[in-house]
Short mmCIF file of C-alpha atoms and ligand atoms in Angstrom, two decimals:
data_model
loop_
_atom_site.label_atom_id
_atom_site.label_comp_id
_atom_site.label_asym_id
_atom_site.label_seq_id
_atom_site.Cartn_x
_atom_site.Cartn_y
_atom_site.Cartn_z
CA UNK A 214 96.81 86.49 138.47
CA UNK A 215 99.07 84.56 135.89
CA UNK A 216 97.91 84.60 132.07
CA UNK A 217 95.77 81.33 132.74
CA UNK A 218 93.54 82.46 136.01
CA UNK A 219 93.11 86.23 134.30
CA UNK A 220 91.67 84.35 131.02
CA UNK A 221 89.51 82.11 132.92
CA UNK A 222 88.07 84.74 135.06
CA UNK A 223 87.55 87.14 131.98
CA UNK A 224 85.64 84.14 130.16
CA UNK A 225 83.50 83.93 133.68
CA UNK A 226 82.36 87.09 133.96
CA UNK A 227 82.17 88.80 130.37
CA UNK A 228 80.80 88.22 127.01
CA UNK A 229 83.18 88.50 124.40
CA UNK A 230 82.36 89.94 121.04
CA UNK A 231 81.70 88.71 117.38
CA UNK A 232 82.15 85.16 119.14
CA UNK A 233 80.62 82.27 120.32
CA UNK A 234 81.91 82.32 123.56
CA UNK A 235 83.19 78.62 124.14
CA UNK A 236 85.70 79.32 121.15
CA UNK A 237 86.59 82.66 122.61
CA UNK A 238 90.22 82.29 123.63
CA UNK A 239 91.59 85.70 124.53
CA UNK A 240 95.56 86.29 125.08
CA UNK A 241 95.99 88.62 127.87
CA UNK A 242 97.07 92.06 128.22
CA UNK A 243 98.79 93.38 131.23
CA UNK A 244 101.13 96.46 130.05
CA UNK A 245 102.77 98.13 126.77
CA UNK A 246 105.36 99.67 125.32
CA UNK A 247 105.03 101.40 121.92
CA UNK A 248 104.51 99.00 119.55
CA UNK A 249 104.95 95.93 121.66
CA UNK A 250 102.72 94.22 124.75
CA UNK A 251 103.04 91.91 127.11
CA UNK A 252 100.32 89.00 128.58
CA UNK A 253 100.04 88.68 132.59
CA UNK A 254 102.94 85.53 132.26
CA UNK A 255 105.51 88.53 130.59
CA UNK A 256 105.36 86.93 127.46
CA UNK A 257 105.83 90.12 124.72
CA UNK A 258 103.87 90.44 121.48
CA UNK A 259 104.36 92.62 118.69
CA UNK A 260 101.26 94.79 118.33
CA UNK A 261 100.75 94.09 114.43
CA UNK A 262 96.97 95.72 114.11
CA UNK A 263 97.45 98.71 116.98
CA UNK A 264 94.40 97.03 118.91
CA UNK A 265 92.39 96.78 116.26
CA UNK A 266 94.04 100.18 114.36
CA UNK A 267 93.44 102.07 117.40
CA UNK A 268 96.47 102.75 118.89
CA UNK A 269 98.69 104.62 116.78
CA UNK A 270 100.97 106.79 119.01
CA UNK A 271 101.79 103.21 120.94
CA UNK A 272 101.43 101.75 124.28
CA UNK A 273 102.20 103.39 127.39
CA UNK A 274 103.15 106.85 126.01
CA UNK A 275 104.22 109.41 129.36
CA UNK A 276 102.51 112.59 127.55
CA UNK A 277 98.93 111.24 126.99
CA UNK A 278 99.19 109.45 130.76
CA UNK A 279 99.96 112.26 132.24
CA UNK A 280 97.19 114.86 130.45
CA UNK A 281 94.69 112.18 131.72
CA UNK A 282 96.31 112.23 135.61
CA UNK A 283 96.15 116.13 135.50
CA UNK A 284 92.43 116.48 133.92
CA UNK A 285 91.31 113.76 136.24
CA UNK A 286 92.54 115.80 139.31
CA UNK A 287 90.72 118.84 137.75
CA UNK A 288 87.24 117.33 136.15
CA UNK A 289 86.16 114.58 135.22
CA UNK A 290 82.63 115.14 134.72
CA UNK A 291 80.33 117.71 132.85
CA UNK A 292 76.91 117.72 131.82
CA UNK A 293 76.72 117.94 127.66
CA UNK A 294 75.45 121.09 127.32
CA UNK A 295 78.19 122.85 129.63
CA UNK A 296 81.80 124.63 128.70
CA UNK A 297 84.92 123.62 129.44
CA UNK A 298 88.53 123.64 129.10
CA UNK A 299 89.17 120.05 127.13
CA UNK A 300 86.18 120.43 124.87
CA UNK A 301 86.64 124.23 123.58
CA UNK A 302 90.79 123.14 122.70
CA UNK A 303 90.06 119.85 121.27
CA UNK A 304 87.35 121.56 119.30
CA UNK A 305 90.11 124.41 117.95
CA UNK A 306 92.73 121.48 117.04
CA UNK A 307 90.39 119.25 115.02
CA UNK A 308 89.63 122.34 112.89
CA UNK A 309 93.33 123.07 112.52
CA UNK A 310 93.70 119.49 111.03
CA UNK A 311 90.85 118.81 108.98
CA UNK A 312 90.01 120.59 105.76
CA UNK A 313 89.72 124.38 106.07
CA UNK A 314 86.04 124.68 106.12
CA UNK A 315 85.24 122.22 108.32
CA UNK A 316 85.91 123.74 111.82
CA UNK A 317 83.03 122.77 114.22
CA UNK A 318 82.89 119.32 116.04
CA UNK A 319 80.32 116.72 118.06
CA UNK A 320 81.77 114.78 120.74
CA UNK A 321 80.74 110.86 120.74
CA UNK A 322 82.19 108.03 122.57
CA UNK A 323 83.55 106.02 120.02
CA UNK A 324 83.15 105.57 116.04
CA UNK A 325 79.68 103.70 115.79
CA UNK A 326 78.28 106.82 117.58
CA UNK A 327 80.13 109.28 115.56
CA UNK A 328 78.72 107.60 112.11
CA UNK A 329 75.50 107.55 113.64
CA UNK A 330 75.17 111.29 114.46
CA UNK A 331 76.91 111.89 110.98
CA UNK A 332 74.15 110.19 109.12
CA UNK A 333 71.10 111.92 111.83
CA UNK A 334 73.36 115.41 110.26
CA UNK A 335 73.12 114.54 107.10
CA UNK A 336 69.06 113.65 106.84
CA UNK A 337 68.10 116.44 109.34
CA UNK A 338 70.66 118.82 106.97
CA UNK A 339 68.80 117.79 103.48
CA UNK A 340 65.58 116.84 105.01
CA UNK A 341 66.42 113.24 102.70
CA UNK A 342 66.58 110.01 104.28
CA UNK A 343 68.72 107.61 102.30
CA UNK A 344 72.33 106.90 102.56
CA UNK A 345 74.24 105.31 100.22
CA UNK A 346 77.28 102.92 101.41
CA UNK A 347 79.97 100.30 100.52
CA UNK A 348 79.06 96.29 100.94
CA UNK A 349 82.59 96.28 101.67
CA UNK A 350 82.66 98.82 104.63
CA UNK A 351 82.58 98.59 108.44
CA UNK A 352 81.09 101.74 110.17
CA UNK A 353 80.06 100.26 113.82
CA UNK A 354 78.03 98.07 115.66
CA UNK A 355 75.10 100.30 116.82
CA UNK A 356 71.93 99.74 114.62
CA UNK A 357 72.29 102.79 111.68
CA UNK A 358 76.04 102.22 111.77
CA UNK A 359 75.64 98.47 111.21
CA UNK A 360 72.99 98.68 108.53
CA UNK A 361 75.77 100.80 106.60
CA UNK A 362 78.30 98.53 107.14
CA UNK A 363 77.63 96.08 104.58
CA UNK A 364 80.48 94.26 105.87
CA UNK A 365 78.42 90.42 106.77
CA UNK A 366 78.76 91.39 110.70
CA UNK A 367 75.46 93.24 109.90
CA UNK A 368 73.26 89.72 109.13
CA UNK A 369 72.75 88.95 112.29
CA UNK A 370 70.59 92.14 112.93
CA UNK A 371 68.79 93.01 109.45
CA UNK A 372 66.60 93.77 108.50
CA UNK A 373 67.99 97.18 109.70
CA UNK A 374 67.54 100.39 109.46
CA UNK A 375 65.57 100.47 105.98
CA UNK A 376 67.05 103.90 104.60
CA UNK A 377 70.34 102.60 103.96
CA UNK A 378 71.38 101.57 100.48
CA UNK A 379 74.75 99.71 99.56
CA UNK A 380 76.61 100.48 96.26
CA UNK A 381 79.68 97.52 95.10
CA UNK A 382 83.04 98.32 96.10
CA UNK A 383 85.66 99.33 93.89
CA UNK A 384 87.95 96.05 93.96
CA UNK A 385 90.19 95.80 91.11
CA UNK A 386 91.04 92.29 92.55
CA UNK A 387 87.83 90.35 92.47
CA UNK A 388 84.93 92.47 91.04
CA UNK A 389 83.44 91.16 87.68
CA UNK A 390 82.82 94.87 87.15
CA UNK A 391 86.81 94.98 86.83
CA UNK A 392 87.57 92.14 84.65
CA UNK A 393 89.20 93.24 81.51
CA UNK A 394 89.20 96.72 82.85
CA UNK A 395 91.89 98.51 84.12
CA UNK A 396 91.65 99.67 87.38
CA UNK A 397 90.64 103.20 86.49
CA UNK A 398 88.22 101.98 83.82
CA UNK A 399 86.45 99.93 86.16
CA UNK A 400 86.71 102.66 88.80
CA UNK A 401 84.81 104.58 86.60
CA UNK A 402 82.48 101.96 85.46
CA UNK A 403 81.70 101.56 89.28
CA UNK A 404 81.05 105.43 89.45
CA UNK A 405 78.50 105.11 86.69
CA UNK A 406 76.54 102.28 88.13
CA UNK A 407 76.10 104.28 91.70
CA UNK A 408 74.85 107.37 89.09
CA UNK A 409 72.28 104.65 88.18
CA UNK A 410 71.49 103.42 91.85
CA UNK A 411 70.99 107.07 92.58
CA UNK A 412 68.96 108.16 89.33
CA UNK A 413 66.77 104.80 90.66
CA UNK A 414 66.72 105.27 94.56
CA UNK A 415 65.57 109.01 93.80
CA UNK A 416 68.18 111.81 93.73
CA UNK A 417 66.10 113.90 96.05
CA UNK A 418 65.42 110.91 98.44
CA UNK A 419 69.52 110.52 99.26
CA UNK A 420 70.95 112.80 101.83
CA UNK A 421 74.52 111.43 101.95
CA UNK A 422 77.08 109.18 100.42
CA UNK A 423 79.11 107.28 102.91
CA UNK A 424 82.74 105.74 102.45
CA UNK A 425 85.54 104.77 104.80
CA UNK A 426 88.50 107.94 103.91
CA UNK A 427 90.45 104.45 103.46
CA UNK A 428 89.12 101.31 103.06
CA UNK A 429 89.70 99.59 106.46
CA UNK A 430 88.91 96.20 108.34
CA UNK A 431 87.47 95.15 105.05
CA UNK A 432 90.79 94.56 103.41
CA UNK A 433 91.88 98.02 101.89
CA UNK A 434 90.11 97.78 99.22
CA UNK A 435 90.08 101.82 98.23
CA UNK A 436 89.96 102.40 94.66
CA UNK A 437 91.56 105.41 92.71
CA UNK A 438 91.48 109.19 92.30
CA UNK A 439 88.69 107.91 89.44
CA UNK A 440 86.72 106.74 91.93
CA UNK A 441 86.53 109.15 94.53
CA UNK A 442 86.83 112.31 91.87
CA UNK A 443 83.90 110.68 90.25
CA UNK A 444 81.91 110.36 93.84
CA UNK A 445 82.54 113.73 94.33
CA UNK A 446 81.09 114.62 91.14
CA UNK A 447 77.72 112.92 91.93
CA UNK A 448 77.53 113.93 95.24
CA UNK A 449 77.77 117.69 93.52
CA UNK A 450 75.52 117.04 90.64
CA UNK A 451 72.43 115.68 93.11
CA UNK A 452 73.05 117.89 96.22
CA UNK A 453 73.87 114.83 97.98
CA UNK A 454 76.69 115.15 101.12
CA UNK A 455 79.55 113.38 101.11
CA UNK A 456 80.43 111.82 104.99
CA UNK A 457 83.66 110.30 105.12
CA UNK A 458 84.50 107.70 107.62
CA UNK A 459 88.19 108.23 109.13
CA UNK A 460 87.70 106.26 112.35
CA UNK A 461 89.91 104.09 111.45
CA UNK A 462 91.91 105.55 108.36
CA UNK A 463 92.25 109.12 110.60
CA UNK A 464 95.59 110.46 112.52
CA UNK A 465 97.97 108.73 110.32
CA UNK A 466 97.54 105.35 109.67
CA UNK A 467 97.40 105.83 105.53
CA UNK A 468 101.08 108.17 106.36
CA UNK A 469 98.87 111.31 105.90
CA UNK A 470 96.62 112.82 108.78
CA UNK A 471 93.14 111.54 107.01
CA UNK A 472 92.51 109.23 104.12
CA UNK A 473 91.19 111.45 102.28
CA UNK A 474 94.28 113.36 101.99
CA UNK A 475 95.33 111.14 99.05
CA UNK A 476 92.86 113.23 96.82
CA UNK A 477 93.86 116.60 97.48
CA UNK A 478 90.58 118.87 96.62
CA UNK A 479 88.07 116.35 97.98
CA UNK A 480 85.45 118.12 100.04
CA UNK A 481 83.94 116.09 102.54
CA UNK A 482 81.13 117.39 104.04
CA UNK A 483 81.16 115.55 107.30
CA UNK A 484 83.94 113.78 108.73
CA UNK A 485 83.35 110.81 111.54
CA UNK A 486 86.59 110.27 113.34
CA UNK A 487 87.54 107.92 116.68
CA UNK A 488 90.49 105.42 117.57
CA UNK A 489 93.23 107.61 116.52
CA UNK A 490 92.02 110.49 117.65
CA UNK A 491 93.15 109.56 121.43
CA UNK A 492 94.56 106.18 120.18
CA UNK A 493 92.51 104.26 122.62
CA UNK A 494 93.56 106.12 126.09
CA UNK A 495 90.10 107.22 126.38
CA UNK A 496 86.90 106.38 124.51
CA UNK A 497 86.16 109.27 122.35
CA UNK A 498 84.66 109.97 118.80
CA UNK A 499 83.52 113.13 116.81
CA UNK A 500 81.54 114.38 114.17
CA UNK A 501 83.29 117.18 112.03
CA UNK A 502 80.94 119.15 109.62
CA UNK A 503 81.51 122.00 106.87
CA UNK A 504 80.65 125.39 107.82
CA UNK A 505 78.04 125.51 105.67
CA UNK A 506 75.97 122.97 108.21
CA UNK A 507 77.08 124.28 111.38
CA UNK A 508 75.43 127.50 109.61
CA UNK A 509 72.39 125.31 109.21
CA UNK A 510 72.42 124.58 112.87
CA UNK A 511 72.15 128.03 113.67
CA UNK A 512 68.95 128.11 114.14
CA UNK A 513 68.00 124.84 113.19
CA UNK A 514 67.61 122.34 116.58
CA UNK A 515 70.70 119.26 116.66
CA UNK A 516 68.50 116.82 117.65
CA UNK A 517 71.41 114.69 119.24
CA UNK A 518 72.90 114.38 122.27
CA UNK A 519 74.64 111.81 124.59
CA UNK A 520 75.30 112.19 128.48
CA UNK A 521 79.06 111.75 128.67
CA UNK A 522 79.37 113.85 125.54
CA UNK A 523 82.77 115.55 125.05
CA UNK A 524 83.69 114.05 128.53
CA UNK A 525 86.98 115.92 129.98
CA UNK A 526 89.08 112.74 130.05
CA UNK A 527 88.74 112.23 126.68
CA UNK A 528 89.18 115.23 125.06
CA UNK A 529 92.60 115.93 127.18
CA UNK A 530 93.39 112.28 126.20
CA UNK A 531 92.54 113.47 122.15
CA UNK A 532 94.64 117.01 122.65
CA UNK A 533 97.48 115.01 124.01
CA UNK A 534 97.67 112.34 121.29
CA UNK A 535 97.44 115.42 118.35
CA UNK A 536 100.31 117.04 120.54
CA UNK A 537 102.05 113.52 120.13
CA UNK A 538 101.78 113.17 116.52
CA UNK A 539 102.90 116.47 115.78
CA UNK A 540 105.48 116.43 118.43
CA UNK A 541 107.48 113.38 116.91
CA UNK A 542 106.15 113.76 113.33
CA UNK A 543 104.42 110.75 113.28
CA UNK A 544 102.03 111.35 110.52
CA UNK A 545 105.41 111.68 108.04
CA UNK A 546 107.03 108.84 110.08
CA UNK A 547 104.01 106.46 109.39
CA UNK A 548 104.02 107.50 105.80
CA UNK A 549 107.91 106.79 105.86
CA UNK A 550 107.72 103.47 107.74
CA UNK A 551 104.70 102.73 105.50
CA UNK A 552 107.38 102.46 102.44
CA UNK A 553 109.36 100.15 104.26
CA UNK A 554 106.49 97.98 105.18
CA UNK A 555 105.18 98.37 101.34
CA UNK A 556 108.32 96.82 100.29
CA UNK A 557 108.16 94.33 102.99
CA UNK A 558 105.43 93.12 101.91
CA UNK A 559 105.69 93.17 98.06
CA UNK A 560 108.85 91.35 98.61
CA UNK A 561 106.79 88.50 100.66
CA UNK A 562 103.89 88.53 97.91
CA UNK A 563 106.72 87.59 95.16
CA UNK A 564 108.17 84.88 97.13
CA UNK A 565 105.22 83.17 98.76
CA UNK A 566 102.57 81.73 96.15
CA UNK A 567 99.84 81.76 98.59
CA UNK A 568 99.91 86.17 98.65
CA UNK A 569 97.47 86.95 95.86
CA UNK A 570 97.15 90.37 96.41
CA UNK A 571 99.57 92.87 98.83
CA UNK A 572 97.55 96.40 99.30
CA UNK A 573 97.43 99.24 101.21
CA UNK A 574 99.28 102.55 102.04
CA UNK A 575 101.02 104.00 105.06
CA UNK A 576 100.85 101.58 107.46
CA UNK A 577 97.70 100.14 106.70
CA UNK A 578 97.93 97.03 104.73
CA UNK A 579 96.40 93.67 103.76
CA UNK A 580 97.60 90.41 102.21
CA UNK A 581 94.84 88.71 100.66
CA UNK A 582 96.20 85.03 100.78
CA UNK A 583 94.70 82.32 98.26
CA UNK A 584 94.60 78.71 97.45
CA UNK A 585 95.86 79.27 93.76
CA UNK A 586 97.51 82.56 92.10
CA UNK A 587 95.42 82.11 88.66
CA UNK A 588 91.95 81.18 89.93
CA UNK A 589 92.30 83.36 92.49
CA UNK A 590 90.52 80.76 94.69
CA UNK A 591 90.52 82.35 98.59
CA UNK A 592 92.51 80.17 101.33
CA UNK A 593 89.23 81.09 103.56
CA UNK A 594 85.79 81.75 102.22
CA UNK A 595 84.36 85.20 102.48
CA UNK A 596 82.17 85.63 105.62
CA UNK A 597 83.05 81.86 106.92
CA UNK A 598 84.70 81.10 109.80
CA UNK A 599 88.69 80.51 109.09
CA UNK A 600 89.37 77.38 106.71
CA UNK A 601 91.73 75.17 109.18
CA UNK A 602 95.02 76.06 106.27
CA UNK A 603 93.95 80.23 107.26
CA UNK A 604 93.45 79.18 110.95
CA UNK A 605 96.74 77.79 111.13
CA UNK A 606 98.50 81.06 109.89
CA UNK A 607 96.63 82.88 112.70
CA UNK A 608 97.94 80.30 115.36
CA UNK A 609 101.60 80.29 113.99
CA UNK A 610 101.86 84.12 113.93
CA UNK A 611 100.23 84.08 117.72
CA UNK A 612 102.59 81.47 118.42
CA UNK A 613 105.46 83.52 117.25
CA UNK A 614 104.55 86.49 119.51
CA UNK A 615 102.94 88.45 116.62
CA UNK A 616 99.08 89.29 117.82
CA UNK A 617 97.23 90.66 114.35
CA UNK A 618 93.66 91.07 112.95
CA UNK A 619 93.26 88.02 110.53
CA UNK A 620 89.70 87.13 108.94
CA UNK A 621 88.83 85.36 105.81
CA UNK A 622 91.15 85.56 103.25
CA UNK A 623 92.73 88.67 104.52
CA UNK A 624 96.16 89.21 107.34
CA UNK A 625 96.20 92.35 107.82
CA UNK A 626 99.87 94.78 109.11
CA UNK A 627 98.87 97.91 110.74
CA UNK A 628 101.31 98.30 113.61
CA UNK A 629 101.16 101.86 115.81
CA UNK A 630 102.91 104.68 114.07
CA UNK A 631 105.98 104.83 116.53
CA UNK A 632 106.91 101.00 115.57
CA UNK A 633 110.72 100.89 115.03
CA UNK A 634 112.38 100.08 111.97
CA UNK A 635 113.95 96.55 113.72
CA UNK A 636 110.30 95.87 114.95
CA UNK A 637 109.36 96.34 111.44
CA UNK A 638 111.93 94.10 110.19
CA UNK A 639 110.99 91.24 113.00
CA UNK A 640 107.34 91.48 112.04
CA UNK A 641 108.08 91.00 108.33
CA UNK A 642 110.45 88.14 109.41
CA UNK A 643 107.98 86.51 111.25
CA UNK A 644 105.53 86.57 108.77
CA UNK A 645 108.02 85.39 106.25
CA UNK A 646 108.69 82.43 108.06
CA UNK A 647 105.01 81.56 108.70
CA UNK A 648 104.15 81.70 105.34
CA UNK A 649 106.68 79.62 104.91
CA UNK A 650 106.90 77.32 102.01
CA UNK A 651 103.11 78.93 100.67
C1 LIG B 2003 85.80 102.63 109.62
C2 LIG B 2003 85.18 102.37 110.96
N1 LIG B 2003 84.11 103.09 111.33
C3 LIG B 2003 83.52 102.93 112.53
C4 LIG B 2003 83.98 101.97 113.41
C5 LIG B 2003 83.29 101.79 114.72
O1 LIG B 2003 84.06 102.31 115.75
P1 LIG B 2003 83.80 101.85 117.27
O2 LIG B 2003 84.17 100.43 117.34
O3 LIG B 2003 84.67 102.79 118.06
O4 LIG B 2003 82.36 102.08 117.55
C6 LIG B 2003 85.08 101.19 113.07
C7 LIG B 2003 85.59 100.17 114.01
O5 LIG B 2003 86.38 99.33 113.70
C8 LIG B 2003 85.69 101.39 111.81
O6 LIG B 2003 86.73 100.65 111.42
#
């Protein structure tokens, strides 16, 4: 099937997501290479976003294909509750990565699951039902996962889940709570508001605090050591858990192995990771708490469970990929790549008037593009659909075989870990040209 019959067919037979479906036009995917992939006509893209920051190690890698070939001629199917191979060594190398005392793990599907058994931890752990989260955070699409996103996706299903409480984001850019600050004084402004959300919400009513490790699909909007040091601090003072979401900040994307790892000393309590962790060969998430709650669990029932829980495929997909990124030291690579793209993109936001902001770390990064520098005036409405001068950009940088996640205001450059530094350079070219006289 050429490019044309495959998208037609697709658009037959499936429902497409976060789309209504007549304006639903898909490029096609028929194979990959590292950082680039190529539609059924052979027409190559640069992968710009990893499939949606999922792909980090690249397309097509030889090590992860073949772990999957040789566990699928072994077992490919267990029932949850049983021991294996795959699930007891994936187990022992997510404890090896993470913070020292977190070293037991839940096996999910994907990252909406993982939040979602993080949070059931958390309440069944402090017998409290609240969690506090970002507006500006994306967590999943299952129910919990979505109420907690307060990312606008969740509209469409509220009222949700009614224990979930959002806190402001810490966005030196565009929050009023930042004007005239500077960014640490309005990081810690923010972190004495959420000490009055909790003193009003009921300190023994809140069982966790959730954030994204680093600020994701909501434009990398992540806020200092102030802020997180100062989260931390509440989090101790009320007994309140702090569950960090690395599903998409995890295995290297921010140039370090979690976000996190920017704030050395930061104890999460429970970690939610996905994508990354088999960079999209398999579906798989996980749930990573502190000792001191898989000591809870002891002798306390986990009510949770899921059929294809730690399924074999998956977690020899997930103990390939960490053999990949520490094989070919991609976690340093993506934080040395990441200063190339940094500068890449700092260099674009001088010389293009319509960059208002360039963020981000490793190679995770956003370019919030406006109308006007001093007003800061969007070029496309928050939760709107793209204004035709943002829609445009998208089209161009499709057009010049660049495939990226663009919404509102916000392009975003997250390309898998292994891109090279003349892929790099292309990608920065292209986007130089399409923002063209901006
Ligand atoms: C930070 C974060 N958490 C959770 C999820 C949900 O993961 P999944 O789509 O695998 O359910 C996403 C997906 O983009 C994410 O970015």
């Amino acid at each position: 099937m050429n490019h044309e019959q495959l998208v037609a067919k697709t658009k037959a037979y499936n429902l497409g997501s976060w789309a209504a479906q007549a304006a639903w036009q898909p490029i096609s995917i028929a194979r990959g290479q590292g950082a680039i992939f190529w539609d059924a006509d052979g027409r190559r893209y640069l992968d710009w976003s990893s499939q949606a920051f999922n792909v980090n190690i690249g397309h097509g890698h030889p090590h992860v294909i073949a772990a999957i070939q040789r566990q699928a001629a072994t077992l490919c199917s267990a029932s949850p509750g049983l021991a294996h191979a795959p699930r007891a060594r994936l187990g022992e190398l997510l404890a090896e990565i993470t913070p020292p005392h977190m070293r037991k793990s839940f096996f999910t599907l994907g990252g909406a699951e993982a939040v979602e058994n993080a949070l059931k931890i958390a309440r069944l752990y402090t017998g409290r039902q609240k969690i506090l989260s970002r507006y500006r955070a994306y967590h999943g699409a299952t129910f919990a996962a979505m109420s907690a996103g307060g990312d606008p996706r969740r509209l469409a299903n509220e009222p949700g889940v009614p224990w979930i409480v959002h806190i402001h984001d810490p966005y030196a850019y565009r929050s009023p709570l930042y004007r005239g600050r500077t960014p640490e004084e309005g990081d810690q402004a923010l972190v004495d508001q959420i000490a009055e959300t909790i003193e009003f919400e009921g300190p023994d009513q809140i069982a966790g605090i959730l954030l994204e490790g680093y600020s994701g699909a909501n434009g990398a909007i992540q806020g200092g050591e102030t802020f997180w040091r100062g989260v931390q601090t509440l989090c101790h003072r009320y007994g309140i858990l702090l569950i960090v979401d690395e599903v998409l900040s995890g295995f290297g994307r921010t140039g370090r192995w979690f976000g996190i790892d920017h704030y050395p000393g930061l104890r999460p309590d429970i970690l939610a990771l996905a994508k990354g962790l088999t960079s999209g060969y398999a579906p798989l998430g996980a749930v990573v708490v502190s000792d001191a709650i898989a000591t809870f669990f002891e002798d306390h029932t986990l009510w949770a469970g899921l059929t294809l829980h730690a399924h074999p495929l998956s977690c020899a997909a997930a103990i390939a990929t960490i053999e990949v990124y520490r094989q070919e030291g991609l976690i340093e690579r993506a934080a040395l790549m990441g200063e190339a793209l940094a500068a890449g993109l700092a260099d674009l936001a001088r010389r293009h008037a319509c960059v208002g902001e360039a963020r981000g770390v490793g190679l995770h990064h956003v370019l919030e593009l406006v109308r006007d520098r001093e007003t800061r005036e969007p070029l496309s409405p928050f939760h709107r659909p793209l204004s035709p001068a943002m829609a445009a950009i998208a089209a161009a940088l499709r057009g010049a075989g660049l495939y990226t996640v663009v919404r509102w205001n916000y392009l975003f450059s997250a390309p898998p870990l292994v891109i090279t530094e003349s892929q790099l350079a292309e990608g920065l070219d292209i986007l130089d040209r399409v923002l063209g006289g901006g």
